[in-house]
Coordinates of N, CA and C in Angstrom, one line a residue:
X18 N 57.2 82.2 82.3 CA 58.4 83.0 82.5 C 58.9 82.7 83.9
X19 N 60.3 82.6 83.8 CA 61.1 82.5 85.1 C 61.6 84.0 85.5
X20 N 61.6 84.2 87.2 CA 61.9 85.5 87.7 C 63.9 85.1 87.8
X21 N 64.0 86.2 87.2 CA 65.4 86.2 87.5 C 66.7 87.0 88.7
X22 N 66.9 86.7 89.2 CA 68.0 87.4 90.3 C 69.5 87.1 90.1
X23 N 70.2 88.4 90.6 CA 71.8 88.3 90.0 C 72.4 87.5 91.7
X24 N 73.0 86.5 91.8 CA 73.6 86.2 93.1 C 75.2 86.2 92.9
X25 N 75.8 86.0 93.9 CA 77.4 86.4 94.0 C 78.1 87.3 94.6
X26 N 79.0 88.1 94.0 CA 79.9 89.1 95.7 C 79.4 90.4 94.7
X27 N 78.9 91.2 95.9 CA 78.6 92.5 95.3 C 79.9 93.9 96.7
X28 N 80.1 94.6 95.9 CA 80.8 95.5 97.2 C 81.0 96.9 96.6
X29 N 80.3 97.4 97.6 CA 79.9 98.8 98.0 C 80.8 99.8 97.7
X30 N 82.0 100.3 98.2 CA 82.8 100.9 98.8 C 83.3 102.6 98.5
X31 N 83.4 103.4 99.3 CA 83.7 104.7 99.5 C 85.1 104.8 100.9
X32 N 86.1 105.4 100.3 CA 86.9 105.7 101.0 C 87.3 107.4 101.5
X33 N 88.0 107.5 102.4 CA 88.0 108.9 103.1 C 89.3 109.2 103.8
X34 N 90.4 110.0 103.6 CA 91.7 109.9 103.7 C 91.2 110.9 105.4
X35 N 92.2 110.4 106.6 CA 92.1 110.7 107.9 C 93.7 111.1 108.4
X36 N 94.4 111.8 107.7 CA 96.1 112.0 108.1 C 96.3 110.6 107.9
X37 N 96.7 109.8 108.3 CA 98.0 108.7 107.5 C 96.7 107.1 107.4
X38 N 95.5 107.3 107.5 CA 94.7 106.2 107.8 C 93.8 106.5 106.4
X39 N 93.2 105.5 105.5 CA 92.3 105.7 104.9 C 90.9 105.0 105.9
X40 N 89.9 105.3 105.9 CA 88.9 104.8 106.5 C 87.8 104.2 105.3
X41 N 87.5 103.4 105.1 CA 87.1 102.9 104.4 C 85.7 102.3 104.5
X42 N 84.6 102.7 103.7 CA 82.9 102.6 104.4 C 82.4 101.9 103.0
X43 N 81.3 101.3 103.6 CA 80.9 100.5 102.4 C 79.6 99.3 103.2
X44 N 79.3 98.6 102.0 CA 78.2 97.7 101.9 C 79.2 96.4 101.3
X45 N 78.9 95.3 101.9 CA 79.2 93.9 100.9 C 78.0 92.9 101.3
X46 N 77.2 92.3 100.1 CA 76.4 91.1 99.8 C 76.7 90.1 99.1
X47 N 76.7 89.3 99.5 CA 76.9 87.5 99.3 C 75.8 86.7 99.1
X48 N 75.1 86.9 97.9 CA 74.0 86.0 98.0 C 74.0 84.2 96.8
X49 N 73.8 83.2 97.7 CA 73.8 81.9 96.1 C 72.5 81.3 96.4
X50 N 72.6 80.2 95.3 CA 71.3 79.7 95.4 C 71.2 78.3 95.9
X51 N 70.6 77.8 96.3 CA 70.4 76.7 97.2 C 70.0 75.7 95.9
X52 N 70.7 74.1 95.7 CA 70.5 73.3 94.3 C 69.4 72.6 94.1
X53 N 69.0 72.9 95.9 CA 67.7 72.0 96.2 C 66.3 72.7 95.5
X54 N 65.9 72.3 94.3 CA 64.7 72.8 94.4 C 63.3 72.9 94.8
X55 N 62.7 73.0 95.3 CA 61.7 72.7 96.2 C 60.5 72.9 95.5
X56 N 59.2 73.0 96.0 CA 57.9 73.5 95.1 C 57.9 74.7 94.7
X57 N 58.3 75.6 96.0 CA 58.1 77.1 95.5 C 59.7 77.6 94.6
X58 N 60.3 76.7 94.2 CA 61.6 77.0 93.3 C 62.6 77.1 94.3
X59 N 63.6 77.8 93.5 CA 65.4 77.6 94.5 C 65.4 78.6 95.5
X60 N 65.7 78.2 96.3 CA 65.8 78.9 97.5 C 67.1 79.7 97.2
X61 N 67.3 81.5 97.7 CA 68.2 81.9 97.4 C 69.3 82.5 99.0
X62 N 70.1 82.2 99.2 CA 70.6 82.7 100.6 C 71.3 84.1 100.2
X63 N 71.4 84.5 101.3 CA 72.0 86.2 101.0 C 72.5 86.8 102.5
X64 N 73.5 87.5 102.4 CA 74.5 87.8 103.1 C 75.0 89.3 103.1
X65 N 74.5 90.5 103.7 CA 75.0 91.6 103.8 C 75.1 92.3 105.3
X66 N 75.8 92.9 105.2 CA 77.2 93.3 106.0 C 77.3 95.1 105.4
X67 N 77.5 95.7 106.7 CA 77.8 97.1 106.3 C 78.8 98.3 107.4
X68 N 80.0 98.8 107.0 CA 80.5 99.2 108.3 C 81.8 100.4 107.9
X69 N 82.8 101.0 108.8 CA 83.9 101.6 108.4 C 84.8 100.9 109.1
X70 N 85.9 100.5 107.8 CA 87.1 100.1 108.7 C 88.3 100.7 108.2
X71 N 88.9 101.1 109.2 CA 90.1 102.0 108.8 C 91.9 101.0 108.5
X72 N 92.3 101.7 107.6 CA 93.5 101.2 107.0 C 94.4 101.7 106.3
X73 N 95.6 101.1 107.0 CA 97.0 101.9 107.3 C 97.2 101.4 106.4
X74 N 98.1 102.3 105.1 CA 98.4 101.7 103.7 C 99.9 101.2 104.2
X75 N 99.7 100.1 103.1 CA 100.6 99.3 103.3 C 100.3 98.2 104.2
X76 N 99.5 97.8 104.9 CA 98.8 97.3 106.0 C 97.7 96.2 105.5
X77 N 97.4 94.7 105.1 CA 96.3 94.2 104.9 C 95.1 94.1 106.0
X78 N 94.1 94.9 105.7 CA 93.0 94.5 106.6 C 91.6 93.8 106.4
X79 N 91.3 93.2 107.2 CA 89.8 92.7 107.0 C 88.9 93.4 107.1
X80 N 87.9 93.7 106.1 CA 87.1 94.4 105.5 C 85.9 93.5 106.0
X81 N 85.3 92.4 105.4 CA 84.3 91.4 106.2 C 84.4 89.9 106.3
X82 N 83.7 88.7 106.5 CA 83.7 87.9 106.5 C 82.5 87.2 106.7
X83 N 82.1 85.9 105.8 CA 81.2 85.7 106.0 C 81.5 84.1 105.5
X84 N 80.0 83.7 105.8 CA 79.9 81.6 105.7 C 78.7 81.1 104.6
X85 N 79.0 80.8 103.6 CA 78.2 80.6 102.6 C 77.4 79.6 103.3
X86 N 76.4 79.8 103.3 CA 75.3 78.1 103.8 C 75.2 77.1 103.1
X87 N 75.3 77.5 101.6 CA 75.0 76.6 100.8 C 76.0 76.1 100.3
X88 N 77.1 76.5 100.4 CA 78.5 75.6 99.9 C 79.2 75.1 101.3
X89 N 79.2 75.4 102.5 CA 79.9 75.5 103.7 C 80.9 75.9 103.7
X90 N 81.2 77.5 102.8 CA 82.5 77.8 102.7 C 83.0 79.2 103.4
X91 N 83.7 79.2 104.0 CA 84.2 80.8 104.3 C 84.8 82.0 103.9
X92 N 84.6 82.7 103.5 CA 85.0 83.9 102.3 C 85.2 85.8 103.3
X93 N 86.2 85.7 103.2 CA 86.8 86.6 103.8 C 87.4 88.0 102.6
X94 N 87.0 89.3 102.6 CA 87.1 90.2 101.8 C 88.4 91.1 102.8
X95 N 90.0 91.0 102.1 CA 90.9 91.9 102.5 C 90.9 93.0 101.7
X96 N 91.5 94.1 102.5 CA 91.8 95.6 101.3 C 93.5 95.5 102.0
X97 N 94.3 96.3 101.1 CA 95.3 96.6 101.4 C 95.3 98.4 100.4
X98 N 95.6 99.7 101.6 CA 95.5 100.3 100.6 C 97.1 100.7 100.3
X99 N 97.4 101.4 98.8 CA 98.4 101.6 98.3 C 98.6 102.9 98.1
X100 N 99.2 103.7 98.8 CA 99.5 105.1 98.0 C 100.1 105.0 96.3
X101 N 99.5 105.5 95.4 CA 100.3 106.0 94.0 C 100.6 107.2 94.0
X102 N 101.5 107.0 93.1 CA 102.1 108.6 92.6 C 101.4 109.5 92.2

């Protein structure tokens, strides 16, 4: 039997209204797996990040950013928030 693990974008998120700012708190993990397989199997990388960032609706902000190891790629998580009716 093989051990199995879920990898990819996971995100946390809880928001909190501050007069005209949402503030925005949360967890994000980025984890893949490495193609190289080695003796002891695939190596898995992983990536988490945890914080509040506040955001003026209507406003795009950066939420996190991070560097895949295993692809060499950069992935950047924006929120924009929207008042509805």
């Amino acid at each position: 039997a093989s051990a199995r693990e879920s990898v990819g974008l996971q995100l946390k998120l809880h928001y909190t209204l501050r007069g005209g700012v949402v503030l925005l708190a949360g967890e994000f993990e980025m984890s893949s797996v490495d193609p190289v397989v080695g003796p002891g199997g695939a190596t898995i990388h992983r990536v988490k990040a945890q914080g509040i960032v506040p955001v003026t609706p209507g406003t795009p902000a950066l939420l996190t950013s991070a560097n895949d190891l295993t692809s060499h790629r950069r992935y950047e998580v924006n929120v924009t928030a929207q008042k509805l009716m």
